[in-house]
Structure formats: C-alpha cells, structure tokens
Amino acid sequence: MLACELALAGVRPLVLERRTEPSGEQRANGIVGQVVRLLDRRGLYARLTGGAVRPAPVPQFVFGAFPLPLRRLAENPVHAVLVPQREIEKMLAERAAELGVTIRGGHELVGLEQKDDHVLVDVEGPDGGYQIEARYLVGADGGRSMTRKLAGIGFPGVTTDTTISRTAHVTVPAEFRDAATGGLRVPGYGVIPPFLHHRTERGLIAYAPFPDGRTLLSVNTQDVPAPAQDLTIAELQAAFTHVTGGAEVQLTEPTGDGPHLLRRLHGGNTRLAERYRDGRILLVGDAAHVHSAMGGPGLNLGLQDAVNLGWKLAATVHGWAPRGLLDTYETERRPAGDRVTMHTLAQRALVGPGPEVTALRTLFGELLEQPSVLQLIASLIAGSDIEYDMGAGPSAGTGRFAPDPGPATRSGRPLLVDDTGALAGTVAPWRDRVDVVSAPVAGAPVMLVRPDNYVAWQPGDAGTLTDALTRWFGAPALT
C-alpha cells in the first residue's frame, strides 16, 4: 500500500519481500473501519468486491462480545468488507505492478547503517548478499520487524501467557445450522450468533460461516492445557465443549479448496513502538504496533499508516515538503496506534472468564444503551475518532476525514474543493502539486483536502487558505 502511494506521488520505491510467493497462511478475513472508504477513493474497493457498489455502513458489529446495533446511529462510521487477506495482498501487488513498482521476491533485510543523507541496507538475496544505498528505509516487516530491531527502536507493551486460541476451518452438518439467524445451533445450549464473539464464563467462541462457503470456528480458553502435537479438529471440539459447559456440536474436516486454517496460538502481545521514526528509518503497520485481532482493527490501522506516510515521504523526497512534515507522521499516527492498543486490551478484559467480568459486562451493557456511548464505540472501531491537529484552531470538520470529493481522489494529490471559483487565484502558486475540484461536494462546498483524505482547511478556520497550503504543501513554486 505504501509503495502504491509513493508511486502515485511520482516516487519509485524498491520493495524487498522475503517471500518468493504469496503466503498460504489464512490471516485476516476482511477489512473493518475507515480505510474501507479510503480504498474506495483510490479506486481499489471495487477491485476487492468485484462490483461497482460503493461501500455502505454495516448495520451491526461487535465490541468485546457485545453486539452493536449500529443501525440506531444517525451517523454510522463503521464500514466493512469480507475479503481474505490473501486477496487484499494480491490486489495491492497487482496495483503496485501497474504503477511500475519493483518488488524483489526472496530478498531479505539483514543489516543497515544510517548515514546523514542516506541509509545503507544489507540484503540477502537468492544469489547472495549485496548492499543498497537508499534515501529512506521503511520497515513494513511485521511484529517481529528486523528493521525496528536493527534501528534500536524499543517495543514496550504487555504479553499475556494464559490464553489459548484455537481456530480452524471446519464443516458443520446442516442440523447444527440455524436457518433463521445463520448461527450455530447447539443442542441443549442454544444458538451462537454468526460473526459475533460469544462469551461465557469459561471462554470465547466465534462462529463465522462466510458467504464463499467456508466456515471458521475459533475458541479461546484460559488455563486449559494443550497437547504437544499440532491442533486437531477433535481438540477444537473439546475446547468448544468446555466453553459451553458440556454442550457439543459435530465438527469435521473442511471441504473445498484451501488454504484451510488449523492454528493454535498461546498468549498474545500488545505493543507500541517507542517511536515511528528514527532519522531516515520509519515504521508502518505491525512493525509499529501489535495487538489483539479482536474486532479486526489491524488492517484499518496499518493501511492508514501507509497512506498517511506515503504523501509526506514523497514530498520530502521531491524537496517541497515544509519543515517538520515528515515528523507529523508519528505525531498523527502513533496516537491512532495507542487508541487501538487501548481498546483491544479493553476488549480482552471484557471477554475474560469469571463472575467479576460478568458483573462488569452487565454494567458495560447498560452503558451501551446510551446513544452517545454507542456512537463513541462505533467511532473507536472505525478509527474515525482520530482528528489531526491542522494548526488552524477549532473548527467543525477540520482535521477529520473529508466528505467524498469524487474521482479526483484517485490521483493521490492534494485537492482544493471550491465550487465558488473564488479561490482559484489563491491556490494558483501551488498548482504544480494541488488540484482543484470545482464540482460541489455535499456538506463541504469549500475545503482543502490532503492526499490521505483528511481536511486541512475550511472557511472559518483560524488560519487562512494560504497558511494551510504553506503548512502542508510547502512554499509556492509558481507565480
């Protein structure tokens, strides 16, 4: 995603990818949050869904195993698309190739040395080792990031050792499927709803019958020992029976094309990098933050990191970035990472076993009946609660995700939306890097929009349009 953003901005990055072919591992099952709308504005949402329908808010979601009736909200910010991560990666790789990005498969970072004006990168490839001299190095290499370790950036946080998560694709006989709800009908227990976390005082169950025919079952327990051998369907079924207090369902091996997931995870980590930038080295995605997958916030957080960083890094490479622009990547995105690590830890606490957690859930459930609390939680899930400091004083809308300016956002360039025509003279000195949209935009007839689709200025802000143009897009180059 970062490579695509850099290429849109006229920078040709080199991507080093340790893998030589796409991973067969089953990982995320979709994308949740504000990044769904951002992908749509880059023209990528239709590629994922195979259709021309624009993204719409989901009527319900889940937080800490509480169902959220999002349809009650006047403004529902939660968008989602059910697409396996391998399809997301494939789509982004195809888009990067279209944009001329070079991806070297089978090449791995093994060392680095940072200089005043470049970074020396030691690489191990299929034909041996070699060195690259790069102006900047970005680590998008996951939670065990070698980039982060070699740069000496700390990764403090919390490790939980008592939980075991067992997850697998399974086949569930028809008699255990509830036709009315699509849930899992458990004899002597009841119906476990689909695509929601179901908590008991013994653990957590998630049942997901995906539209493509795959069925995923996940069971989380605490202090239930696991055998030394790899996970089996029988072990998953036994964990399910433990969590339900003795109720059983019949599970068998999955059918159809894989890859099929069969995974047992012990414990979990919640960590946030001490800094996102060290000179000419930067971190994005899981290299900068790891957390529970509960609620699926990871791709929303990481892909938005990439889009925030892309245009700022490109501006720096091109030489027109105002002073301190690249530093705003950390000041804007690290608080977003902190919010996600906070709420995923909170969700882990809410789904834990024991009567004291049950009491806490009773109270939390009563709070969710309040519209303002439901709105807060929905915004937290979507990531729309994050507002950047645009330096223009308090003003409704400024610093927030912009209303949709239309197809012009596909360019990845800054935009001035102006259906009045009155600001053409003001923006003219920046026309080498800022485009003008004269078509009206609902709710925002005039606004300055950054490439990451956040509003940098609107009429009524404390600063002027010229101030905002200079702050975010540098000194004027034209007269």
Short mmCIF file of C-alpha atoms in Angstrom, two decimals:
data_model
loop_
_atom_site.label_atom_id
_atom_site.label_comp_id
_atom_site.label_asym_id
_atom_site.label_seq_id
_atom_site.Cartn_x
_atom_site.Cartn_y
_atom_site.Cartn_z
CA MET A 1 0.00 0.00 0.00
CA LEU A 2 2.82 2.37 0.82
CA ALA A 3 4.58 1.56 -2.44
CA CYS A 4 1.38 2.36 -4.36
CA GLU A 5 1.03 5.70 -2.59
CA LEU A 6 4.65 6.63 -3.28
CA ALA A 7 4.29 5.67 -6.92
CA LEU A 8 1.15 7.80 -7.26
CA ALA A 9 3.22 10.71 -5.97
CA GLY A 10 5.97 10.16 -8.54
CA VAL A 11 8.44 8.28 -6.35
CA ARG A 12 9.71 4.86 -7.43
CA PRO A 13 10.24 2.73 -4.33
CA LEU A 14 12.02 -0.61 -4.19
CA VAL A 15 10.20 -3.30 -2.20
CA LEU A 16 12.20 -6.11 -0.63
CA GLU A 17 9.96 -9.11 0.08
CA ARG A 18 11.35 -12.11 1.91
CA ARG A 19 8.69 -14.44 0.49
CA THR A 20 9.06 -15.80 -3.02
CA GLU A 21 5.35 -16.49 -3.46
CA PRO A 22 2.10 -15.47 -1.78
CA SER A 23 1.61 -16.90 1.69
CA GLY A 24 -0.83 -19.78 2.01
CA GLU A 25 -1.48 -18.87 5.65
CA GLN A 26 -5.01 -17.84 6.49
CA ARG A 27 -4.91 -14.47 8.22
CA ALA A 28 -7.41 -11.60 8.25
CA ASN A 29 -10.85 -12.28 6.82
CA GLY A 30 -11.64 -8.73 5.82
CA ILE A 31 -11.21 -5.03 6.48
CA VAL A 32 -13.12 -3.02 9.05
CA GLY A 33 -13.05 0.74 9.52
CA GLN A 34 -12.40 3.99 7.80
CA VAL A 35 -9.81 2.53 5.44
CA VAL A 36 -12.65 0.85 3.50
CA ARG A 37 -13.77 4.29 2.35
CA LEU A 38 -10.18 5.30 1.67
CA LEU A 39 -9.65 2.27 -0.58
CA ASP A 40 -12.81 3.25 -2.44
CA ARG A 41 -11.41 6.73 -3.02
CA ARG A 42 -8.30 5.20 -4.54
CA GLY A 43 -10.46 3.08 -6.85
CA LEU A 44 -9.44 -0.13 -5.06
CA TYR A 45 -12.66 -1.10 -3.28
CA ALA A 46 -14.35 -2.29 -6.47
CA ARG A 47 -11.32 -4.46 -7.22
CA LEU A 48 -11.81 -6.25 -3.91
CA THR A 49 -15.54 -6.72 -4.19
CA GLY A 50 -15.79 -7.26 -7.93
CA GLY A 51 -18.61 -4.75 -8.26
CA ALA A 52 -19.36 -1.10 -8.70
CA VAL A 53 -21.40 -0.69 -5.50
CA ARG A 54 -19.96 1.91 -3.14
CA PRO A 55 -19.19 0.91 0.46
CA ALA A 56 -22.04 1.30 2.94
CA PRO A 57 -22.02 1.19 6.77
CA VAL A 58 -22.71 -2.21 8.31
CA PRO A 59 -25.94 -2.42 10.35
CA GLN A 60 -24.28 -4.20 13.25
CA PHE A 61 -20.87 -5.10 14.58
CA VAL A 62 -19.32 -6.39 17.79
CA PHE A 63 -17.16 -4.96 20.57
CA GLY A 64 -15.89 -7.09 23.44
CA ALA A 65 -18.50 -9.77 22.55
CA PHE A 66 -21.31 -7.19 22.77
CA PRO A 67 -23.48 -6.90 19.64
CA LEU A 68 -23.63 -3.30 18.50
CA PRO A 69 -26.92 -2.22 16.84
CA LEU A 70 -25.24 0.35 14.60
CA ARG A 71 -28.43 0.89 12.60
CA ARG A 72 -29.62 3.00 15.54
CA LEU A 73 -26.99 5.64 14.85
CA ALA A 74 -27.80 8.72 12.82
CA GLU A 75 -24.21 8.67 11.53
CA ASN A 76 -22.75 5.19 11.41
CA PRO A 77 -18.99 5.30 10.61
CA VAL A 78 -18.33 1.54 10.58
CA HIS A 79 -17.67 0.07 7.14
CA ALA A 80 -16.51 -3.49 6.46
CA VAL A 81 -15.75 -5.80 3.56
CA LEU A 82 -15.33 -9.58 3.90
CA VAL A 83 -12.32 -10.42 1.74
CA PRO A 84 -9.49 -12.82 2.73
CA GLN A 85 -6.19 -11.07 3.35
CA ARG A 86 -4.52 -13.04 0.55
CA GLU A 87 -6.94 -11.39 -1.92
CA ILE A 88 -6.14 -7.95 -0.48
CA GLU A 89 -2.41 -8.63 -0.86
CA LYS A 90 -2.92 -9.89 -4.42
CA MET A 91 -4.90 -6.81 -5.39
CA LEU A 92 -2.30 -4.44 -3.93
CA ALA A 93 0.55 -6.32 -5.63
CA GLU A 94 -1.24 -6.03 -8.98
CA ARG A 95 -1.84 -2.32 -8.42
CA ALA A 96 1.82 -1.78 -7.48
CA ALA A 97 2.90 -3.53 -10.68
CA GLU A 98 0.59 -1.30 -12.73
CA LEU A 99 2.26 1.72 -11.15
CA GLY A 100 5.73 0.48 -12.02
CA VAL A 101 6.84 -0.57 -8.54
CA THR A 102 9.75 -3.02 -8.38
CA ILE A 103 9.22 -5.90 -5.94
CA ARG A 104 12.15 -8.24 -5.32
CA GLY A 105 10.86 -11.55 -4.02
CA GLY A 106 13.24 -13.68 -1.98
CA HIS A 107 15.27 -10.69 -0.80
CA GLU A 108 15.66 -10.07 2.93
CA LEU A 109 16.99 -7.22 5.06
CA VAL A 110 19.91 -8.45 7.20
CA GLY A 111 21.64 -5.23 8.22
CA LEU A 112 21.59 -1.46 7.98
CA GLU A 113 23.71 1.57 8.68
CA GLN A 114 22.20 5.03 8.85
CA LYS A 115 24.14 8.00 7.47
CA ASP A 116 23.34 11.72 7.45
CA ASP A 117 21.83 11.68 3.97
CA HIS A 118 21.10 8.00 3.25
CA VAL A 119 20.74 4.51 4.66
CA LEU A 120 22.97 1.59 3.70
CA VAL A 121 20.86 -1.55 3.55
CA ASP A 122 22.43 -5.01 3.63
CA VAL A 123 20.33 -7.53 1.69
CA GLU A 124 20.47 -11.29 1.33
CA GLY A 125 19.06 -12.48 -1.98
CA PRO A 126 18.83 -15.76 -3.89
CA ASP A 127 22.25 -15.11 -5.45
CA GLY A 128 23.97 -13.89 -2.30
CA GLY A 129 24.38 -10.67 -0.39
CA TYR A 130 24.53 -7.14 -1.68
CA GLN A 131 24.05 -3.55 -0.46
CA ILE A 132 21.58 -0.81 -1.37
CA GLU A 133 22.00 2.89 -0.75
CA ALA A 134 18.56 4.42 -0.11
CA ARG A 135 17.45 7.89 0.90
CA TYR A 136 14.90 6.40 3.30
CA LEU A 137 14.10 2.93 4.63
CA VAL A 138 10.59 1.96 5.75
CA GLY A 139 10.04 -1.17 7.81
CA ALA A 140 6.72 -2.75 6.89
CA ASP A 141 8.01 -6.12 8.05
CA GLY A 142 5.57 -7.15 10.77
CA GLY A 143 5.54 -7.57 14.52
CA ARG A 144 8.99 -9.18 14.59
CA SER A 145 10.34 -6.35 12.41
CA MET A 146 14.05 -6.70 11.67
CA THR A 147 14.04 -3.03 10.62
CA ARG A 148 12.81 -1.96 14.05
CA LYS A 149 15.33 -4.17 15.85
CA LEU A 150 18.31 -3.04 13.77
CA ALA A 151 17.28 0.59 14.24
CA GLY A 152 17.25 0.09 18.02
CA ILE A 153 13.63 1.20 18.43
CA GLY A 154 12.05 -0.19 21.60
CA PHE A 155 8.78 -2.12 21.50
CA PRO A 156 7.29 -1.95 25.01
CA GLY A 157 3.95 -3.42 25.91
CA VAL A 158 2.09 -6.30 27.53
CA THR A 159 2.37 -10.06 27.00
CA THR A 160 -0.47 -12.36 28.07
CA ASP A 161 0.51 -16.01 28.62
CA THR A 162 -2.66 -17.63 29.96
CA THR A 163 -4.89 -17.66 26.89
CA ILE A 164 -5.01 -20.27 24.14
CA SER A 165 -6.79 -19.54 20.87
CA ARG A 166 -7.77 -22.50 18.68
CA THR A 167 -9.03 -21.63 15.21
CA ALA A 168 -9.85 -23.79 12.21
CA HIS A 169 -11.91 -24.09 9.09
CA VAL A 170 -14.48 -26.80 9.74
CA THR A 171 -17.52 -28.49 8.26
CA VAL A 172 -20.70 -28.20 10.33
CA PRO A 173 -23.59 -30.58 9.48
CA ALA A 174 -26.84 -28.94 8.37
CA GLU A 175 -28.71 -29.90 11.54
CA PHE A 176 -26.41 -27.63 13.58
CA ARG A 177 -27.01 -24.58 11.37
CA ASP A 178 -29.81 -22.24 12.39
CA ALA A 179 -31.71 -21.23 9.27
CA ALA A 180 -33.34 -18.18 10.87
CA THR A 181 -30.18 -16.46 12.10
CA GLY A 182 -27.36 -18.18 10.22
CA GLY A 183 -25.93 -19.07 13.62
CA LEU A 184 -24.68 -22.30 15.16
CA ARG A 185 -27.45 -24.34 16.81
CA VAL A 186 -26.02 -26.15 19.83
CA PRO A 187 -28.30 -28.87 21.31
CA GLY A 188 -29.04 -28.20 24.97
CA TYR A 189 -27.39 -24.79 24.83
CA GLY A 190 -28.97 -22.52 22.23
CA VAL A 191 -27.91 -20.59 19.15
CA ILE A 192 -24.49 -18.96 18.87
CA PRO A 193 -24.94 -16.00 16.51
CA PRO A 194 -22.69 -15.69 13.43
CA PHE A 195 -19.83 -13.21 13.04
CA LEU A 196 -20.01 -12.14 16.68
CA HIS A 197 -17.93 -13.09 19.70
CA HIS A 198 -19.91 -15.26 22.09
CA ARG A 199 -18.60 -15.11 25.65
CA THR A 200 -19.23 -17.46 28.57
CA GLU A 201 -17.54 -17.57 31.96
CA ARG A 202 -15.25 -20.30 30.56
CA GLY A 203 -14.11 -18.67 27.36
CA LEU A 204 -15.00 -17.21 23.99
CA ILE A 205 -16.41 -18.64 20.76
CA ALA A 206 -16.55 -17.04 17.30
CA TYR A 207 -18.52 -18.75 14.54
CA ALA A 208 -18.16 -17.39 11.01
CA PRO A 209 -19.97 -19.02 8.06
CA PHE A 210 -18.57 -16.96 5.20
CA PRO A 211 -20.53 -16.31 2.01
CA ASP A 212 -17.99 -18.27 -0.08
CA GLY A 213 -18.91 -21.48 1.77
CA ARG A 214 -16.01 -21.57 4.22
CA THR A 215 -16.82 -21.89 7.91
CA LEU A 216 -14.36 -20.68 10.52
CA LEU A 217 -14.64 -21.58 14.20
CA SER A 218 -12.47 -20.03 16.89
CA VAL A 219 -12.43 -20.96 20.59
CA ASN A 220 -10.46 -19.04 23.22
CA THR A 221 -9.80 -20.51 26.66
CA GLN A 222 -7.69 -19.72 29.69
CA ASP A 223 -5.66 -22.24 31.67
CA VAL A 224 -6.84 -25.16 29.53
CA PRO A 225 -3.67 -27.11 28.64
CA ALA A 226 -2.92 -28.06 25.07
CA PRO A 227 -1.23 -31.28 23.93
CA ALA A 228 2.26 -31.19 22.48
CA GLN A 229 1.15 -32.13 18.97
CA ASP A 230 -0.43 -29.77 16.44
CA LEU A 231 -4.06 -28.70 16.77
CA THR A 232 -6.69 -31.18 15.62
CA ILE A 233 -10.39 -30.79 14.96
CA ALA A 234 -11.02 -33.09 17.93
CA GLU A 235 -9.10 -30.73 20.25
CA LEU A 236 -11.04 -27.75 18.90
CA GLN A 237 -14.29 -29.61 19.52
CA ALA A 238 -13.22 -30.44 23.10
CA ALA A 239 -12.39 -26.77 23.76
CA PHE A 240 -15.80 -25.80 22.39
CA THR A 241 -17.49 -28.25 24.77
CA HIS A 242 -15.50 -26.80 27.68
CA VAL A 243 -16.56 -23.22 26.90
CA THR A 244 -20.24 -24.16 26.53
CA GLY A 245 -20.21 -26.11 29.79
CA GLY A 246 -20.70 -29.53 28.21
CA ALA A 247 -22.73 -28.81 25.07
CA GLU A 248 -21.43 -30.39 21.89
CA VAL A 249 -21.58 -29.94 18.13
CA GLN A 250 -20.28 -32.25 15.44
CA LEU A 251 -17.28 -30.87 13.59
CA THR A 252 -15.39 -32.46 10.70
CA GLU A 253 -12.57 -31.50 8.38
CA PRO A 254 -13.28 -28.68 5.89
CA THR A 255 -14.05 -29.38 2.26
CA GLY A 256 -13.30 -27.42 -0.89
CA ASP A 257 -10.25 -25.51 -1.98
CA GLY A 258 -7.83 -24.24 0.64
CA PRO A 259 -5.86 -22.85 2.17
CA HIS A 260 -7.55 -24.15 5.31
CA LEU A 261 -6.63 -22.76 8.69
CA LEU A 262 -5.75 -25.03 11.62
CA ARG A 263 -3.92 -22.94 14.20
CA ARG A 264 -3.32 -22.81 17.93
CA LEU A 265 -1.93 -19.60 19.45
CA HIS A 266 -0.64 -19.26 23.01
CA GLY A 267 -0.96 -15.88 24.66
CA GLY A 268 -0.79 -12.58 22.88
CA ASN A 269 1.13 -9.33 22.67
CA THR A 270 0.05 -5.72 22.81
CA ARG A 271 2.97 -3.47 21.94
CA LEU A 272 3.60 0.01 20.53
CA ALA A 273 6.91 1.21 19.12
CA GLU A 274 8.64 3.87 21.21
CA ARG A 275 8.87 5.98 18.06
CA TYR A 276 7.75 5.59 14.46
CA ARG A 277 10.75 7.42 13.04
CA ASP A 278 14.47 7.29 13.66
CA GLY A 279 16.13 9.71 11.26
CA ARG A 280 15.74 8.16 7.81
CA ILE A 281 14.15 4.96 9.09
CA LEU A 282 10.38 4.72 9.57
CA LEU A 283 7.95 2.01 10.67
CA VAL A 284 4.45 1.24 9.41
CA GLY A 285 1.82 -1.37 10.24
CA ASP A 286 2.60 -4.25 12.58
CA ALA A 287 6.25 -3.19 12.72
CA ALA A 288 4.99 -0.21 14.74
CA HIS A 289 2.16 -1.84 16.69
CA VAL A 290 0.81 -5.29 17.56
CA HIS A 291 -2.42 -6.02 19.39
CA SER A 292 -5.29 -8.46 19.69
CA ALA A 293 -7.12 -9.18 16.44
CA MET A 294 -10.46 -8.79 18.25
CA GLY A 295 -12.71 -6.64 16.12
CA GLY A 296 -10.28 -6.76 13.18
CA PRO A 297 -8.63 -3.32 13.59
CA GLY A 298 -5.17 -4.25 12.27
CA LEU A 299 -5.57 -3.62 8.54
CA ASN A 300 -7.50 -0.41 9.18
CA LEU A 301 -4.69 0.88 11.35
CA GLY A 302 -1.76 -0.31 9.22
CA LEU A 303 -3.09 0.72 5.82
CA GLN A 304 -3.96 4.17 7.13
CA ASP A 305 -0.39 4.42 8.44
CA ALA A 306 0.81 3.77 4.91
CA VAL A 307 -1.45 6.37 3.29
CA ASN A 308 -0.53 8.97 5.91
CA LEU A 309 3.17 8.36 5.40
CA GLY A 310 3.17 8.00 1.63
CA TRP A 311 2.49 11.56 0.54
CA LYS A 312 4.66 13.05 3.29
CA LEU A 313 7.64 10.89 2.39
CA ALA A 314 7.15 11.63 -1.30
CA ALA A 315 7.02 15.37 -0.62
CA THR A 316 10.25 15.08 1.33
CA VAL A 317 11.95 13.17 -1.49
CA HIS A 318 10.74 15.72 -4.06
CA GLY A 319 12.08 18.55 -1.94
CA TRP A 320 8.92 20.62 -1.46
CA ALA A 321 7.90 19.31 1.97
CA PRO A 322 7.65 22.05 4.57
CA ARG A 323 9.86 21.73 7.62
CA GLY A 324 8.64 19.09 10.03
CA LEU A 325 6.14 17.48 7.64
CA LEU A 326 7.66 14.01 7.93
CA ASP A 327 7.59 14.27 11.72
CA THR A 328 3.81 14.65 11.61
CA TYR A 329 3.58 11.01 10.52
CA GLU A 330 4.45 9.96 14.06
CA THR A 331 2.53 12.72 15.84
CA GLU A 332 -0.61 11.79 13.89
CA ARG A 333 -0.39 8.02 13.62
CA ARG A 334 1.15 7.00 16.94
CA PRO A 335 -1.93 8.28 18.86
CA ALA A 336 -4.05 6.20 16.47
CA GLY A 337 -1.96 3.14 17.35
CA ASP A 338 -2.32 3.98 21.02
CA ARG A 339 -6.12 4.10 20.66
CA VAL A 340 -6.22 0.67 19.04
CA THR A 341 -3.93 -0.95 21.59
CA MET A 342 -6.09 0.58 24.32
CA HIS A 343 -9.42 -0.66 23.04
CA THR A 344 -8.19 -4.14 22.12
CA LEU A 345 -6.83 -4.55 25.65
CA ALA A 346 -10.18 -3.35 26.98
CA GLN A 347 -11.99 -5.90 24.82
CA ARG A 348 -9.74 -8.69 26.07
CA ALA A 349 -10.71 -7.75 29.61
CA LEU A 350 -14.42 -7.70 28.73
CA VAL A 351 -14.38 -11.22 27.28
CA GLY A 352 -12.37 -12.82 30.08
CA PRO A 353 -13.77 -15.59 32.27
CA GLY A 354 -15.16 -15.24 35.77
CA PRO A 355 -18.12 -13.75 37.63
CA GLU A 356 -16.40 -10.39 38.19
CA VAL A 357 -16.13 -9.96 34.41
CA THR A 358 -19.78 -10.94 34.10
CA ALA A 359 -20.64 -8.12 36.52
CA LEU A 360 -18.51 -5.69 34.54
CA ARG A 361 -20.28 -6.76 31.36
CA THR A 362 -23.66 -6.10 32.92
CA LEU A 363 -22.62 -2.53 33.64
CA PHE A 364 -20.99 -2.05 30.23
CA GLY A 365 -24.10 -3.40 28.51
CA GLU A 366 -26.23 -0.80 30.28
CA LEU A 367 -23.84 1.92 29.13
CA LEU A 368 -24.16 0.75 25.52
CA GLU A 369 -27.88 1.51 25.70
CA GLN A 370 -26.91 5.19 25.73
CA PRO A 371 -26.73 6.57 22.15
CA SER A 372 -23.68 8.67 22.96
CA VAL A 373 -21.76 5.62 24.21
CA LEU A 374 -22.76 3.56 21.18
CA GLN A 375 -21.56 6.40 18.93
CA LEU A 376 -18.25 6.62 20.80
CA ILE A 377 -17.61 2.88 20.47
CA ALA A 378 -18.56 2.90 16.77
CA SER A 379 -16.15 5.76 16.10
CA LEU A 380 -13.44 3.93 18.04
CA ILE A 381 -13.90 0.80 15.91
CA ALA A 382 -13.86 2.78 12.66
CA GLY A 383 -10.90 4.92 13.65
CA SER A 384 -13.00 7.98 12.87
CA ASP A 385 -12.48 9.31 16.40
CA ILE A 386 -8.99 10.40 15.36
CA GLU A 387 -8.76 14.08 14.41
CA TYR A 388 -5.42 15.51 13.38
CA ASP A 389 -4.14 18.87 14.56
CA MET A 390 -4.19 21.01 11.44
CA GLY A 391 -2.94 24.08 13.24
CA ALA A 392 -5.92 26.18 12.25
CA GLY A 393 -7.79 26.33 15.52
CA PRO A 394 -11.03 24.61 16.43
CA SER A 395 -13.43 24.27 13.53
CA ALA A 396 -16.08 21.67 12.77
CA GLY A 397 -14.78 19.21 10.21
CA THR A 398 -11.17 20.38 10.08
CA GLY A 399 -8.76 17.56 10.88
CA ARG A 400 -11.38 14.92 10.13
CA PHE A 401 -11.84 12.50 7.27
CA ALA A 402 -13.21 14.50 4.36
CA PRO A 403 -16.58 14.20 2.65
CA ASP A 404 -16.05 12.42 -0.66
CA PRO A 405 -14.63 14.83 -3.30
CA GLY A 406 -15.23 12.26 -6.04
CA PRO A 407 -12.92 10.57 -8.61
CA ALA A 408 -10.18 13.19 -8.19
CA THR A 409 -9.04 11.39 -5.02
CA ARG A 410 -7.70 8.52 -7.15
CA SER A 411 -4.71 10.66 -8.10
CA GLY A 412 -3.37 10.75 -4.55
CA ARG A 413 -2.77 14.51 -4.92
CA PRO A 414 -3.89 17.33 -2.61
CA LEU A 415 -7.24 18.80 -3.61
CA LEU A 416 -8.91 22.16 -3.19
CA VAL A 417 -12.66 21.71 -3.41
CA ASP A 418 -14.11 25.06 -4.48
CA ASP A 419 -17.49 25.20 -6.16
CA THR A 420 -17.49 29.00 -5.80
CA GLY A 421 -14.49 29.64 -8.04
CA ALA A 422 -13.39 32.40 -5.70
CA LEU A 423 -10.15 30.72 -4.55
CA ALA A 424 -8.52 29.95 -7.90
CA GLY A 425 -6.11 32.85 -7.53
CA THR A 426 -5.08 31.84 -4.02
CA VAL A 427 -4.21 28.26 -4.96
CA ALA A 428 -2.59 29.10 -8.31
CA PRO A 429 1.01 29.29 -6.97
CA TRP A 430 0.61 25.65 -5.74
CA ARG A 431 -0.98 24.28 -8.92
CA ASP A 432 2.09 22.07 -9.55
CA ARG A 433 1.06 19.96 -6.55
CA VAL A 434 -2.57 20.86 -5.69
CA ASP A 435 -5.51 20.10 -7.96
CA VAL A 436 -8.81 21.99 -7.94
CA VAL A 437 -12.21 20.30 -7.85
CA SER A 438 -14.97 22.67 -8.92
CA ALA A 439 -17.85 20.17 -8.60
CA PRO A 440 -19.90 20.65 -5.43
CA VAL A 441 -19.37 18.22 -2.53
CA ALA A 442 -22.29 17.58 -0.19
CA GLY A 443 -21.71 19.29 3.14
CA ALA A 444 -18.41 20.89 2.16
CA PRO A 445 -18.56 23.32 -0.80
CA VAL A 446 -15.06 24.58 0.04
CA MET A 447 -12.27 22.59 1.67
CA LEU A 448 -8.59 21.78 1.30
CA VAL A 449 -8.05 18.01 1.35
CA ARG A 450 -4.74 16.29 1.97
CA PRO A 451 -3.79 13.22 -0.12
CA ASP A 452 -4.79 10.95 2.79
CA ASN A 453 -8.30 12.46 2.53
CA TYR A 454 -8.21 14.50 5.74
CA VAL A 455 -9.47 18.08 5.72
CA ALA A 456 -6.58 20.54 6.11
CA TRP A 457 -8.66 23.72 5.94
CA GLN A 458 -12.21 25.01 5.66
CA PRO A 459 -13.61 28.56 5.69
CA GLY A 460 -13.98 29.73 9.25
CA ASP A 461 -10.74 28.21 10.48
CA ALA A 462 -8.43 30.48 12.43
CA GLY A 463 -5.83 30.39 9.67
CA THR A 464 -6.17 31.35 6.02
CA LEU A 465 -6.10 29.06 3.00
CA THR A 466 -2.63 30.39 2.21
CA ASP A 467 -1.48 29.43 5.71
CA ALA A 468 -2.79 25.87 5.25
CA LEU A 469 -1.29 25.50 1.78
CA THR A 470 2.09 26.60 3.08
CA ARG A 471 1.97 24.47 6.19
CA TRP A 472 1.10 21.22 4.41
CA PHE A 473 2.38 21.66 0.86
CA GLY A 474 5.35 23.95 1.26
CA ALA A 475 6.32 27.24 -0.29
CA PRO A 476 4.64 28.24 -3.56
CA ALA A 477 6.66 27.28 -6.64
CA LEU A 478 4.77 29.21 -9.32
CA THR A 479 3.79 32.83 -9.87
#
